[in-house]
Amino acid sequence: MLVSPSTHHHHHHMQVFHAEHALASPLSNMEEDDTESDAVSVASGPSMSFAPSVVTSATSHDWEMRSASPAPSVYSMTSSLRAASYRHEYGRGINNYSEVYRLPADDEEFARLDRQHVMFMEMMGKYPAPLPEILADDTPGTTKACVDLGCGSGSWILDVARDFPHCSAVAVDLVPMQDANMPPNCRSEVDDINLGLQHFYGAFDVAHARLVSSGIRDYKGLIDEMVQTLRPRGLIQLIEFDFRVYDNQHEAIMPSRLEEETPWFARWMNVVNIAVEQRGGEPDAANHLHRWIQENPHLEEVVYREFWFQTGPWNRGQGHRIARDNWIGSMMRDDILAFLKSGRPLLLSNGVDVCVVDELEFNAERELREASAQTYIRVQNVYARRRAY
């Protein structure tokens, strides 16, 4: 859901991927893509003063190979390069770069994330309150800049690029961002943010990450890195959920609960939680965000918000508030129904028996469609400013 392909899940120069990435898998079903024109350019050309898209790549032992940003080289998104970014697992396209983030990075997943973006905007507002002022074009000779780490489908950073056309917008993920209408001030970089953000230090006025925790090995360390990328008084914004399902008392439904009393969706989520952890991600990062941000000595003006999303439109009665909660609940239910399918490769590749996955998925889907269990997803948001000194 809930994971942003940052998480979840995407996107050096011209030494494109290393052989070990590019040849990691037989590129089975990718050949069909060659019928499209062979070069779908990700950068819209070097218009204005904005740097073009690049593929940066690094393993821990080759820092000097990783391109400095903004990069001097443009690459066009050929289908062979796109093919090298993916492998197919259990019928889904998955990034070929990170062993941690195992949610899909295919069109089906990006459609889910685009719909999820609409739901989040409705519930949380489009941007954190300080963002428009921070990105305003109010400093002669200075180009404001914003980065989205784990941008997924890119819905958030594309909004920023369009709403703040004078601002430089950078989208980072494990696979390239493919948007036919890439604004000229937006560029896509392919990178694994687990490797650090040294090449971005001091470069941004806003650093944003949403639903990436399932792909992050050390989330507190990521926060420290994000803070380093900020200019003085820059904004860090984080949104995560904890891979748990909550009951109508807002208590987390843990695996220790008697199974007869546990909704199927909560059982499914608890299995996903374990799989994310075993892959090296941090499923419960959401529950520590506030403390981690508060304890960071470089940050001030910390704002914490939490949002309880119904998993279905089960409110009875009339009135605007009830109708709105039901509308958001139905969007969240659609998101979860797609997420049940997105989670299959993660569970199956982690050794959960296919019969178990099928049973959990089938029953969770029925439960959600019938809205027979009043459950919630808890989304936590923290934003703060980097101190001026």
mmCIF file of N, CA and C in Angstrom, residues 122-123 250 306-310 312-330 376:
data_model
loop_
_atom_site.group_PDB
_atom_site.id
_atom_site.type_symbol
_atom_site.label_atom_id
_atom_site.label_comp_id
_atom_site.label_asym_id
_atom_site.label_seq_id
_atom_site.Cartn_x
_atom_site.Cartn_y
_atom_site.Cartn_z
ATOM 1 N N GLU A 122 -6.567 13.188 -0.720
ATOM 2 C CA GLU A 122 -7.893 13.465 -0.160
ATOM 3 C C GLU A 122 -7.836 13.443 1.371
ATOM 4 N N MET A 123 -7.102 12.494 1.925
ATOM 5 C CA MET A 123 -7.073 12.311 3.374
ATOM 6 C C MET A 123 -6.093 13.272 4.054
ATOM 7 N N HIS A 250 -8.689 0.592 17.466
ATOM 8 C CA HIS A 250 -7.369 1.090 17.065
ATOM 9 C C HIS A 250 -6.229 0.341 17.769
ATOM 10 N N GLU A 306 -1.132 11.366 12.385
ATOM 11 C CA GLU A 306 -1.476 9.988 12.044
ATOM 12 C C GLU A 306 -2.878 9.958 11.441
ATOM 13 N N PHE A 307 -3.083 9.010 10.559
ATOM 14 C CA PHE A 307 -4.335 8.906 9.817
ATOM 15 C C PHE A 307 -4.827 7.473 9.896
ATOM 16 N N TRP A 308 -6.096 7.321 10.239
ATOM 17 C CA TRP A 308 -6.710 5.992 10.329
ATOM 18 C C TRP A 308 -7.596 5.797 9.108
ATOM 19 N N PHE A 309 -7.192 4.901 8.242
ATOM 20 C CA PHE A 309 -7.948 4.614 7.023
ATOM 21 C C PHE A 309 -8.829 3.392 7.237
ATOM 22 N N GLN A 310 -10.124 3.566 7.049
ATOM 23 C CA GLN A 310 -11.010 2.398 7.026
ATOM 24 C C GLN A 310 -10.613 1.495 5.862
ATOM 25 N N GLY A 312 -12.779 -0.293 4.317
ATOM 26 C CA GLY A 312 -13.985 -0.508 3.520
ATOM 27 C C GLY A 312 -15.015 0.557 3.830
ATOM 28 N N PRO A 313 -16.071 0.630 2.994
ATOM 29 C CA PRO A 313 -17.100 1.671 3.181
ATOM 30 C C PRO A 313 -18.221 1.185 4.083
ATOM 31 N N TRP A 314 -17.878 0.852 5.341
ATOM 32 C CA TRP A 314 -18.885 0.203 6.167
ATOM 33 C C TRP A 314 -19.656 1.118 7.095
ATOM 34 N N ASN A 315 -19.493 2.430 6.969
ATOM 35 C CA ASN A 315 -20.292 3.321 7.829
ATOM 36 C C ASN A 315 -21.749 3.344 7.396
ATOM 37 N N ARG A 316 -22.654 3.321 8.398
ATOM 38 C CA ARG A 316 -24.081 3.457 8.112
ATOM 39 C C ARG A 316 -24.505 4.875 8.461
ATOM 40 N N GLY A 317 -25.497 5.375 7.751
ATOM 41 C CA GLY A 317 -26.024 6.689 8.118
ATOM 42 C C GLY A 317 -25.812 7.722 7.032
ATOM 43 N N GLN A 318 -26.178 8.940 7.356
ATOM 44 C CA GLN A 318 -26.161 10.033 6.394
ATOM 45 C C GLN A 318 -25.118 11.059 6.798
ATOM 46 N N GLY A 319 -24.911 12.020 5.952
ATOM 47 C CA GLY A 319 -24.049 13.135 6.325
ATOM 48 C C GLY A 319 -22.747 13.129 5.548
ATOM 49 N N HIS A 320 -22.180 14.326 5.430
ATOM 50 C CA HIS A 320 -20.984 14.518 4.614
ATOM 51 C C HIS A 320 -19.811 13.713 5.158
ATOM 52 N N ARG A 321 -19.620 13.745 6.479
ATOM 53 C CA ARG A 321 -18.459 13.088 7.090
ATOM 54 C C ARG A 321 -18.509 11.574 6.845
ATOM 55 N N ILE A 322 -19.695 10.991 7.043
ATOM 56 C CA ILE A 322 -19.858 9.549 6.845
ATOM 57 C C ILE A 322 -19.630 9.189 5.384
ATOM 58 N N ALA A 323 -20.172 10.002 4.489
ATOM 59 C CA ALA A 323 -20.010 9.745 3.053
ATOM 60 C C ALA A 323 -18.539 9.827 2.654
ATOM 61 N N ARG A 324 -17.837 10.825 3.216
ATOM 62 C CA ARG A 324 -16.418 10.982 2.883
ATOM 63 C C ARG A 324 -15.605 9.804 3.417
ATOM 64 N N ASP A 325 -15.859 9.393 4.664
ATOM 65 C CA ASP A 325 -15.143 8.251 5.235
ATOM 66 C C ASP A 325 -15.390 6.994 4.407
ATOM 67 N N ASN A 326 -16.614 6.816 3.954
ATOM 68 C CA ASN A 326 -16.929 5.645 3.126
ATOM 69 C C ASN A 326 -16.228 5.713 1.776
ATOM 70 N N TRP A 327 -16.151 6.926 1.210
ATOM 71 C CA TRP A 327 -15.481 7.083 -0.077
ATOM 72 C C TRP A 327 -13.993 6.749 0.054
ATOM 73 N N ILE A 328 -13.372 7.290 1.115
ATOM 74 C CA ILE A 328 -11.963 6.981 1.346
ATOM 75 C C ILE A 328 -11.808 5.495 1.673
ATOM 76 N N GLY A 329 -12.745 4.946 2.449
ATOM 77 C CA GLY A 329 -12.707 3.511 2.767
ATOM 78 C C GLY A 329 -12.792 2.641 1.526
ATOM 79 N N SER A 330 -13.600 3.057 0.565
ATOM 80 C CA SER A 330 -13.706 2.242 -0.654
ATOM 81 C C SER A 330 -12.441 2.365 -1.504
ATOM 82 N N TYR A 376 -8.757 -1.222 10.207
ATOM 83 C CA TYR A 376 -8.134 0.041 9.820
ATOM 84 C C TYR A 376 -6.665 -0.162 9.463
#
